[in-house]
Short mmCIF file of C-alpha atoms in Angstrom, two decimals:
data_model
loop_
_atom_site.label_atom_id
_atom_site.label_comp_id
_atom_site.label_asym_id
_atom_site.label_seq_id
_atom_site.Cartn_x
_atom_site.Cartn_y
_atom_site.Cartn_z
CA ASN A 1 93.39 107.76 -63.84
CA GLY A 2 95.80 107.49 -61.31
CA CYS A 3 93.69 109.00 -58.65
CA ALA A 4 92.65 107.19 -55.70
CA SER A 5 89.23 107.69 -54.19
CA THR A 6 88.46 108.18 -50.78
CA ALA A 7 88.19 104.68 -49.18
CA SER A 8 84.99 103.16 -48.85
CA THR A 9 84.11 100.34 -45.97
CA SER A 10 82.29 97.15 -46.57
CA THR A 11 80.95 95.38 -43.49
CA VAL A 12 80.27 91.76 -43.51
CA THR A 13 77.47 90.88 -40.86
CA VAL A 14 77.76 87.26 -39.75
CA ASN A 15 74.33 86.23 -38.33
CA ALA A 16 74.28 83.28 -36.27
CA ILE A 17 72.82 80.08 -37.71
CA PRO A 18 69.31 79.62 -35.76
CA THR A 19 68.98 76.81 -33.18
CA LEU A 20 66.15 74.53 -33.56
CA THR A 21 64.51 71.90 -31.21
CA SER A 22 61.61 69.78 -31.74
CA THR A 23 59.52 67.18 -29.71
CA ASN A 24 58.61 63.53 -30.29
CA GLN A 25 55.24 62.18 -29.37
CA THR A 26 53.70 58.71 -28.70
CA VAL A 27 50.19 58.13 -29.63
CA CYS A 28 47.86 55.36 -29.84
CA ALA A 29 46.65 54.16 -33.52
CA GLY A 30 43.79 56.36 -34.57
CA SER A 31 44.84 59.12 -32.22
CA PRO A 32 46.29 62.64 -33.57
CA ALA A 33 49.84 63.86 -32.49
CA THR A 34 50.67 67.53 -31.99
CA ILE A 35 54.52 68.16 -32.62
CA GLN A 36 56.33 71.28 -31.39
CA ALA A 37 59.30 73.05 -32.70
CA THR A 38 61.08 75.82 -31.10
CA GLY A 39 63.62 78.01 -32.99
CA THR A 40 65.88 80.71 -31.49
CA PRO A 41 66.04 83.65 -32.32
CA ALA A 42 62.70 84.45 -32.17
CA GLY A 43 60.67 85.93 -35.20
CA GLY A 44 61.85 83.23 -37.41
CA THR A 45 59.95 80.75 -39.67
CA TYR A 46 58.98 77.26 -39.87
CA THR A 47 58.97 74.69 -42.48
CA TRP A 48 57.75 71.25 -41.62
CA SER A 49 58.08 68.20 -44.01
CA THR A 50 54.30 68.16 -43.79
CA GLY A 51 53.92 71.59 -45.35
CA GLY A 52 53.38 73.20 -41.72
CA THR A 53 54.63 76.36 -41.28
CA GLY A 54 53.95 76.92 -37.48
CA SER A 55 55.81 76.11 -34.43
CA SER A 56 53.67 73.23 -34.17
CA VAL A 57 51.90 70.89 -36.48
CA THR A 58 49.16 68.21 -35.70
CA VAL A 59 49.45 65.01 -37.41
CA SER A 60 47.60 61.46 -37.47
CA PRO A 61 50.00 58.84 -38.73
CA THR A 62 48.87 55.42 -39.12
CA ALA A 63 52.31 53.98 -38.05
CA THR A 64 55.62 55.51 -36.37
CA THR A 65 56.66 58.52 -38.54
CA PRO A 66 59.45 60.87 -38.57
CA TYR A 67 58.60 64.46 -39.32
CA THR A 68 61.32 67.19 -40.26
CA VAL A 69 61.09 71.01 -39.49
CA THR A 70 63.61 73.66 -40.19
CA TYR A 71 63.71 77.34 -38.87
CA THR A 72 64.68 80.46 -40.87
CA ALA A 73 65.61 83.81 -39.02
CA SER A 74 67.52 86.73 -39.99
CA GLY A 75 68.05 85.03 -43.25
CA CYS A 76 69.78 81.85 -41.84
CA THR A 77 68.14 78.35 -41.73
CA SER A 78 68.58 76.03 -39.11
CA THR A 79 69.76 72.51 -39.21
CA ALA A 80 66.85 70.41 -39.71
CA SER A 81 65.06 68.77 -36.57
CA THR A 82 63.37 65.47 -36.51
CA SER A 83 60.09 64.83 -34.61
CA THR A 84 59.09 61.08 -34.34
CA VAL A 85 55.64 60.23 -33.75
CA THR A 86 55.61 56.92 -32.34
CA VAL A 87 52.27 55.13 -33.20
CA ASN A 88 51.26 52.20 -30.71
CA ALA A 89 48.68 49.63 -31.76
CA ILE A 90 45.49 49.50 -29.82
CA PRO A 91 45.66 46.40 -27.48
CA THR A 92 43.36 43.51 -28.26
CA LEU A 93 41.05 42.15 -25.52
CA THR A 94 38.95 39.08 -25.22
CA SER A 95 36.84 38.00 -22.15
CA THR A 96 34.99 34.83 -21.17
CA ASN A 97 31.27 34.54 -20.44
CA GLN A 98 29.98 32.35 -17.57
CA THR A 99 26.92 30.40 -16.89
CA VAL A 100 26.34 29.67 -13.08
CA CYS A 101 23.54 28.67 -10.91
CA ALA A 102 21.99 31.00 -8.44
CA GLY A 103 23.96 31.03 -5.39
CA SER A 104 27.08 30.02 -7.09
CA PRO A 105 30.34 32.27 -7.77
CA ALA A 106 31.57 32.71 -11.40
CA THR A 107 35.10 33.44 -12.53
CA ILE A 108 35.46 35.51 -15.64
CA GLN A 109 38.68 35.84 -17.51
CA ALA A 110 40.12 38.47 -19.88
CA THR A 111 43.19 38.07 -21.98
CA GLY A 112 44.85 41.43 -23.42
CA THR A 113 47.74 41.58 -25.99
CA PRO A 114 50.29 42.67 -26.08
CA ALA A 115 51.35 41.23 -22.70
CA GLY A 116 52.29 43.42 -19.54
CA GLY A 117 49.37 45.88 -19.47
CA THR A 118 46.77 46.38 -16.89
CA TYR A 119 43.17 45.61 -16.86
CA ALA A 120 40.24 47.47 -15.35
CA TRP A 121 37.02 45.70 -14.74
CA SER A 122 33.73 47.38 -14.09
CA THR A 123 33.64 45.88 -10.70
CA GLY A 124 36.66 47.85 -9.91
CA ALA A 125 39.07 44.64 -10.09
CA THR A 126 42.32 45.09 -12.09
CA GLY A 127 43.45 41.37 -12.35
CA SER A 128 43.00 39.43 -15.53
CA SER A 129 40.35 37.55 -13.92
CA VAL A 130 37.66 38.39 -11.33
CA THR A 131 35.17 36.29 -9.48
CA VAL A 132 31.65 37.72 -9.10
CA SER A 133 28.30 36.26 -7.36
CA PRO A 134 25.57 38.08 -9.02
CA THR A 135 21.87 37.07 -8.16
CA ALA A 136 20.66 37.63 -11.66
CA THR A 137 22.19 37.54 -15.32
CA THR A 138 24.81 40.48 -15.11
CA PRO A 139 27.18 42.04 -17.85
CA TYR A 140 30.73 42.94 -16.70
CA THR A 141 33.03 45.14 -18.79
CA VAL A 142 36.77 45.23 -18.73
CA THR A 143 39.48 47.30 -20.59
CA TYR A 144 42.88 46.76 -21.23
CA THR A 145 45.86 49.23 -21.40
CA ALA A 146 49.21 48.50 -22.77
CA ASN A 147 51.71 50.95 -24.10
CA GLY A 148 49.35 53.68 -22.88
CA CYS A 149 46.57 52.68 -25.18
CA THR A 150 43.43 51.29 -23.87
CA SER A 151 41.62 48.51 -25.65
CA THR A 152 37.93 48.68 -26.58
CA ALA A 153 35.97 47.45 -23.48
CA SER A 154 34.96 43.82 -23.92
CA THR A 155 31.71 42.55 -21.94
CA SER A 156 31.72 39.41 -19.93
CA THR A 157 28.20 38.28 -19.34
CA VAL A 158 27.39 35.70 -16.43
CA THR A 159 24.28 34.16 -16.99
CA VAL A 160 22.52 33.17 -13.51
CA ASN A 161 20.43 29.94 -14.00
CA ALA A 162 17.54 29.88 -11.56
CA ILE A 163 17.84 26.35 -9.31
CA PRO A 164 15.17 24.21 -10.53
CA THR A 165 12.29 23.25 -8.21
CA LEU A 166 11.38 19.98 -7.51
CA THR A 167 8.76 18.05 -5.63
CA SER A 168 8.14 14.33 -5.05
CA THR A 169 5.35 12.29 -3.83
CA ASN A 170 5.13 9.94 -0.69
CA GLN A 171 3.48 6.47 -1.05
CA THR A 172 2.05 4.01 1.42
CA ILE A 173 1.93 0.22 0.36
CA CYS A 174 1.08 -3.05 1.61
CA ALA A 175 4.07 -5.32 2.16
CA GLY A 176 5.00 -7.17 -1.01
CA SER A 177 3.47 -4.64 -3.25
CA PRO A 178 5.22 -2.31 -5.54
CA ALA A 179 5.04 1.36 -5.13
CA THR A 180 5.57 4.12 -8.06
CA ILE A 181 6.91 7.52 -6.78
CA GLN A 182 6.68 10.76 -8.81
CA ALA A 183 8.72 13.72 -9.00
CA THR A 184 8.20 16.93 -10.65
CA GLY A 185 10.84 19.40 -11.90
CA SER A 186 10.71 23.08 -13.16
CA PRO A 187 11.67 24.19 -15.66
CA ALA A 188 10.83 21.32 -18.06
CA GLY A 189 13.10 19.47 -20.11
CA GLY A 190 15.66 18.51 -17.37
CA THR A 191 16.90 15.12 -16.04
CA TYR A 192 16.23 13.29 -12.75
CA ALA A 193 18.52 10.99 -10.73
CA TRP A 194 17.05 8.87 -8.21
CA SER A 195 18.92 7.16 -5.39
CA SER A 196 17.82 3.85 -6.61
CA GLY A 197 19.22 4.37 -9.96
CA GLY A 198 16.27 5.47 -12.07
CA THR A 199 16.29 8.62 -14.21
CA GLY A 200 12.61 9.17 -14.99
CA SER A 201 10.32 11.35 -13.40
CA SER A 202 8.84 8.28 -11.63
CA VAL A 203 10.41 5.17 -10.59
CA THR A 204 8.84 2.04 -9.26
CA VAL A 205 10.12 0.14 -6.14
CA SER A 206 9.53 -2.69 -4.06
CA PRO A 207 10.92 -2.08 -0.55
CA THR A 208 10.42 -4.72 2.37
CA ALA A 209 10.15 -1.95 5.10
CA THR A 210 9.66 1.92 4.93
CA THR A 211 12.35 3.42 2.80
CA PRO A 212 13.33 6.83 1.82
CA TYR A 213 14.23 7.63 -1.81
CA THR A 214 15.92 10.85 -2.83
CA VAL A 215 15.86 12.51 -6.20
CA THR A 216 17.53 15.33 -7.79
CA TYR A 217 16.33 17.42 -10.72
CA THR A 218 18.99 18.93 -13.31
CA ALA A 219 17.93 21.67 -15.82
CA SER A 220 20.40 24.32 -17.72
CA GLY A 221 23.07 22.76 -15.73
CA CYS A 222 21.84 23.35 -12.37
CA THR A 223 20.77 20.79 -9.89
CA SER A 224 17.87 21.15 -7.63
CA THR A 225 17.86 20.41 -3.77
CA ALA A 226 17.02 17.02 -3.28
CA SER A 227 13.79 15.75 -2.72
CA THR A 228 12.69 12.72 -0.52
CA SER A 229 10.05 10.45 -1.41
CA THR A 230 9.15 8.13 1.39
CA VAL A 231 7.46 4.90 0.85
CA THR A 232 5.86 3.53 3.82
CA VAL A 233 5.35 -0.12 4.07
CA ASN A 234 2.65 -1.40 6.05
CA ALA A 235 2.38 -4.84 7.29
CA THR A 236 -0.17 -7.18 5.90
CA PRO A 237 -2.67 -7.53 8.92
CA THR A 238 -2.73 -10.98 10.89
CA LEU A 239 -6.01 -12.59 11.23
CA THR A 240 -7.44 -15.66 13.02
CA SER A 241 -10.64 -16.70 13.54
CA THR A 242 -12.61 -19.56 15.56
CA ASN A 243 -14.66 -22.62 14.42
CA GLN A 244 -17.67 -23.62 16.10
CA THR A 245 -20.08 -26.81 16.72
CA VAL A 246 -23.69 -26.29 17.46
CA CYS A 247 -26.54 -28.19 17.41
CA ALA A 248 -29.11 -27.82 14.41
CA GLY A 249 -31.51 -24.83 15.03
CA SER A 250 -28.89 -23.11 17.47
CA PRO A 251 -27.01 -20.01 16.72
CA ALA A 252 -23.11 -20.14 16.65
CA THR A 253 -20.91 -17.02 17.13
CA ILE A 254 -17.81 -17.22 15.23
CA GLN A 255 -15.05 -14.68 16.35
CA ALA A 256 -12.26 -13.08 14.37
CA THR A 257 -9.19 -11.33 15.71
CA GLY A 258 -7.19 -9.05 13.47
CA SER A 259 -3.97 -7.19 14.43
CA PRO A 260 -2.86 -4.31 14.35
CA ALA A 261 -6.14 -3.04 16.22
CA GLY A 262 -8.43 -0.72 14.60
CA GLY A 263 -9.24 -2.26 11.22
CA THR A 264 -12.46 -3.50 9.57
CA TYR A 265 -13.84 -7.05 9.08
CA ALA A 266 -15.30 -8.47 5.95
CA TRP A 267 -17.37 -11.89 6.30
CA SER A 268 -18.45 -13.81 3.45
CA ASN A 269 -22.13 -13.57 4.72
CA GLY A 270 -21.90 -9.82 4.88
CA GLY A 271 -21.00 -9.45 8.46
CA THR A 272 -18.54 -6.47 9.24
CA ASN A 273 -17.73 -7.00 13.19
CA SER A 274 -15.16 -9.01 14.75
CA SER A 275 -17.79 -11.66 15.62
CA ASN A 276 -20.53 -13.10 13.56
CA THR A 277 -23.68 -15.03 14.55
CA ILE A 278 -25.23 -17.14 12.29
CA THR A 279 -27.67 -20.26 12.47
CA PRO A 280 -26.52 -22.64 9.56
CA SER A 281 -28.98 -25.45 8.81
CA ALA A 282 -25.84 -27.68 7.75
CA THR A 283 -21.98 -27.33 8.37
CA THR A 284 -21.00 -24.15 6.56
CA GLN A 285 -17.66 -22.46 6.00
CA TYR A 286 -17.40 -18.77 6.41
CA THR A 287 -14.40 -16.67 5.45
CA VAL A 288 -13.45 -13.17 6.77
CA THR A 289 -10.59 -10.99 5.97
CA TYR A 290 -9.25 -8.02 7.75
CA THR A 291 -8.19 -4.66 6.48
CA SER A 292 -5.97 -2.22 8.45
CA ASN A 293 -4.07 0.65 7.43
CA GLY A 294 -5.22 0.18 3.85
CA CYS A 295 -3.89 -3.68 3.90
CA THR A 296 -5.84 -6.59 3.79
CA SER A 297 -5.06 -9.97 5.54
CA ALA A 298 -5.35 -13.23 3.90
CA ALA A 299 -8.68 -14.62 4.19
CA SER A 300 -9.38 -16.94 7.43
CA THR A 301 -12.04 -19.69 7.49
CA SER A 302 -14.36 -20.35 10.38
CA THR A 303 -16.12 -23.83 10.01
CA VAL A 304 -19.43 -23.91 11.84
CA THR A 305 -20.15 -27.57 12.32
CA VAL A 306 -23.73 -28.57 12.61
CA ASP A 307 -24.42 -31.64 14.55
CA ALA A 308 -27.90 -33.22 14.10
CA VAL A 309 -30.49 -33.20 17.06
CA PRO A 310 -31.00 -36.57 17.84
CA THR A 311 -34.85 -37.62 18.37
CA VAL A 312 -36.46 -40.07 20.73
CA ASP A 313 -39.99 -41.22 20.87
CA ALA A 314 -41.13 -42.72 24.32
CA GLY A 315 -44.47 -43.45 22.91
CA LEU A 316 -48.15 -42.38 23.39
CA ASP A 317 -49.61 -41.77 26.86
CA THR A 318 -50.96 -45.27 27.87
CA THR A 319 -53.20 -46.97 30.43
CA VAL A 320 -52.19 -50.12 31.84
CA CYS A 321 -53.96 -52.79 34.13
CA ALA A 322 -52.72 -52.75 37.50
CA ASN A 323 -52.31 -56.66 37.32
CA ALA A 324 -49.97 -55.82 34.35
CA LEU A 325 -47.27 -54.14 36.36
CA PRO A 326 -44.43 -54.02 35.89
CA VAL A 327 -44.46 -52.94 32.55
CA THR A 328 -41.23 -51.81 30.16
CA LEU A 329 -41.15 -48.51 28.86
CA SER A 330 -38.99 -48.21 25.64
CA ALA A 331 -37.42 -44.99 24.25
CA LEU A 332 -36.80 -45.32 20.36
CA SER A 333 -34.13 -43.20 18.63
CA PRO A 334 -33.31 -43.74 15.08
CA ASN A 335 -29.85 -42.04 15.75
CA PRO A 336 -26.88 -44.75 16.49
CA GLY A 337 -24.72 -43.88 19.38
CA VAL A 338 -27.17 -41.80 21.34
CA THR A 339 -27.04 -42.01 25.26
CA TYR A 340 -30.16 -42.11 27.11
CA LEU A 341 -31.11 -40.36 30.64
CA TRP A 342 -34.31 -40.93 32.24
CA ASN A 343 -35.93 -38.99 35.02
CA THR A 344 -35.52 -42.10 36.88
CA ALA A 345 -31.93 -41.80 36.55
CA GLU A 346 -31.62 -44.88 34.38
CA THR A 347 -29.53 -44.66 31.21
CA THR A 348 -30.81 -47.56 29.21
CA PRO A 349 -33.32 -47.35 26.44
CA GLN A 350 -35.86 -49.39 28.25
CA ILE A 351 -36.87 -49.20 31.81
CA SER A 352 -39.18 -50.99 33.92
CA ILE A 353 -41.89 -49.14 35.73
CA SER A 354 -44.08 -50.19 38.49
CA ALA A 355 -46.23 -47.14 39.13
CA ALA A 356 -48.16 -44.74 37.40
CA GLY A 357 -46.42 -41.17 36.51
CA THR A 358 -44.89 -38.92 33.93
CA TYR A 359 -41.66 -40.70 32.65
CA SER A 360 -39.20 -38.50 30.49
CA VAL A 361 -36.38 -39.38 28.60
CA GLN A 362 -33.26 -37.40 27.24
CA VAL A 363 -31.06 -38.58 24.46
CA THR A 364 -27.84 -36.97 23.58
CA LEU A 365 -25.39 -37.30 20.82
CA ASN A 366 -22.37 -34.98 20.04
CA GLY A 367 -23.64 -33.01 22.80
CA CYS A 368 -26.97 -32.37 21.22
CA SER A 369 -29.91 -33.52 23.19
CA SER A 370 -33.70 -33.69 22.86
CA GLY A 371 -36.34 -35.45 24.93
CA ASP A 372 -39.60 -37.08 25.06
CA GLU A 373 -42.25 -38.14 27.96
CA VAL A 374 -44.93 -40.71 28.27
CA VAL A 375 -47.40 -40.45 30.81
CA VAL A 376 -48.51 -43.91 32.30
CA THR A 377 -51.97 -44.49 33.92
CA VAL A 378 -52.52 -47.49 36.03
CA ASP A 379 -56.09 -48.94 35.84
CA PRO A 380 -57.54 -51.50 38.21
CA CYS A 381 -59.18 -53.11 35.23
CA SER A 382 -61.78 -54.41 37.47
CA GLY A 383 -63.91 -55.32 34.37
CA ILE A 384 -61.50 -57.29 32.59
CA VAL A 385 -61.58 -61.12 33.06
CA GLU A 386 -58.02 -62.38 32.54
CA ASN A 387 -57.54 -66.00 31.50
CA LYS A 388 -60.98 -66.83 31.98
CA ILE A 389 -60.41 -69.65 29.60
CA GLY A 390 -57.45 -71.62 29.62
CA ILE A 391 -54.91 -70.02 27.37
CA ALA A 392 -51.21 -70.52 27.41
CA LEU A 393 -48.67 -68.20 25.57
CA TYR A 394 -45.24 -69.50 24.84
CA PRO A 395 -42.32 -69.02 24.48
CA ASN A 396 -42.64 -66.08 26.65
CA PRO A 397 -40.31 -64.09 26.15
CA THR A 398 -39.93 -64.59 22.57
CA THR A 399 -37.66 -63.73 19.98
CA GLY A 400 -40.09 -64.16 17.20
CA LYS A 401 -42.88 -66.57 17.03
CA LEU A 402 -45.50 -66.66 19.77
CA ASN A 403 -47.96 -69.61 20.19
CA LEU A 404 -51.24 -69.16 21.68
CA VAL A 405 -53.10 -72.49 22.56
CA SER A 406 -56.58 -72.40 24.13
CA ASP A 407 -58.41 -75.37 25.94
CA GLN A 408 -61.53 -74.75 24.19
CA GLU A 409 -62.56 -73.10 20.81
CA VAL A 410 -62.43 -69.52 20.89
CA SER A 411 -63.17 -66.71 18.42
CA ALA A 412 -61.73 -63.65 19.26
CA THR A 413 -59.49 -60.49 17.91
CA ILE A 414 -56.07 -60.35 18.93
CA GLU A 415 -54.37 -57.13 19.56
CA VAL A 416 -50.66 -56.90 20.23
CA ILE A 417 -50.23 -52.98 21.84
CA SER A 418 -46.99 -51.05 22.58
CA LEU A 419 -46.94 -49.53 25.70
CA ASP A 420 -47.20 -46.13 23.97
CA GLY A 421 -50.91 -47.37 23.18
CA LYS A 422 -50.06 -48.21 19.55
CA VAL A 423 -51.80 -51.44 18.14
CA VAL A 424 -48.56 -53.14 16.24
CA LEU A 425 -50.29 -56.07 15.39
CA ASN A 426 -53.86 -57.12 14.87
CA GLU A 427 -54.94 -60.82 14.37
CA THR A 428 -57.90 -63.13 14.87
CA ILE A 429 -58.18 -66.55 16.18
CA ASN A 430 -61.09 -69.07 15.36
CA GLY A 431 -60.06 -72.30 16.89
CA THR A 432 -57.78 -73.58 19.63
CA THR A 433 -54.54 -72.48 18.37
CA LYS A 434 -52.61 -69.23 16.72
CA VAL A 435 -49.24 -68.58 15.86
CA LEU A 436 -48.37 -64.85 16.09
CA ASP A 437 -45.20 -63.35 14.36
CA LEU A 438 -43.66 -60.96 16.59
CA SER A 439 -40.10 -60.77 14.68
CA SER A 440 -40.73 -57.36 13.12
CA LEU A 441 -41.41 -55.80 16.56
CA THR A 442 -38.77 -53.76 18.41
CA VAL A 443 -37.54 -55.38 21.63
CA GLY A 444 -39.44 -54.50 24.63
CA ALA A 445 -42.69 -55.17 26.57
CA TYR A 446 -46.11 -55.39 24.92
CA MET A 447 -49.76 -56.04 26.04
CA LEU A 448 -51.55 -58.79 24.06
CA ARG A 449 -55.42 -58.25 24.25
CA MET A 450 -58.01 -60.90 23.30
CA ASN A 451 -61.55 -59.31 22.62
CA GLU A 452 -63.95 -62.31 22.74
CA ALA A 453 -67.56 -61.06 22.88
CA ALA A 454 -68.05 -59.06 26.17
CA ASN A 455 -64.72 -60.57 27.72
CA VAL A 456 -61.27 -58.77 27.41
CA THR A 457 -58.44 -60.64 28.38
CA MET A 458 -55.06 -59.26 28.74
CA PHE A 459 -51.42 -60.73 28.66
CA ARG A 460 -48.05 -59.21 29.13
CA VAL A 461 -45.72 -60.31 26.38
CA ILE A 462 -41.98 -59.86 26.24
CA LYS A 463 -40.19 -59.57 22.76
CA GLN A 464 -36.60 -60.13 22.91
#
């Protein structure tokens, strides 16, 4: 109505736009992240893109993710702020195992991805590899950290195999013989390596002199300390033995000499000493061997040559008439080539004696001797009529036929007697002549005795 009211005042209050900041976060895959927003002035409210309404919100993204937040205070809302949660992948990690022999070092290797991280071993080492010397099988763990994230631990196991045990045998052999030496390794199932090139548990060798052979044993990748098998080669003993020559009936001692000393002897007749005394009846060979250090020599042969003992017959003891002296004694030996020795120092088969006595003779052949003796008694023969009748004997000496001629008829027995008293021819005469055949008699002196009734007539006859 044309009237003006009292003036009224409207005040426009201008509130400042709130300020807002929010944090970023970096986490490892699978880990939660808490992001924080700070708005000014205080007392306002937050609104997160996740729906959260607090100043902070916890999220678990599987990949890097941005989160937005606004802040409202005094009716005014801030510009949105973005918090980025960066998700780093968990590093991957592999590590190697190792198998070593007791006393040997092992280097185990870890490989982490992505590159550029750091390693942490249970031994305290920080490199990608670590060298250890366990005395028994041992696990070692390692982790790998990259971009702030640590891998799952990886385990490297170092398996420690025991060094195999090994024994081997020695052998003693005789020169020229083979030897088999044996090795025994543990645990079973391994392989052998001999210095001779053999690969079995045993090897046969034929050394010419004492020789050491080494062998090793490998099982589970580990090789034993070398073992030495020594093959001792003993030389074959040397042996000599003597021969002997003896006379029949005499003992012989044959001698063997073996080298080296200290061994044992074995004779074919059972003897076990170095010397052997025997009494063979004929020439005989005896073999002997010698054993020393387990080795036996080649056999040696000792020959005992048995020479026959020659025989001699000097005849029977005899009595001769004194008027028949000298007489011839004959020593008879069936052994050709003998030598004679009488106790008269004569060396012929026949000797002439002129006196009573004991006459001995020794015959020797090849060093063997025997003897005989004859006792000669001289009788005066006073009751014997010699050549009382006229009797002629011719030829005397004779080589065979002996003629006996008497100047009158005679009837008598005729005996031809050797000087040992044996009657070697017995004849009779009835008339004036008689031819006696002495061809079968051995050379020497004989007595011819004629027995006529009460008369005995003696003649000395020589057979040539």
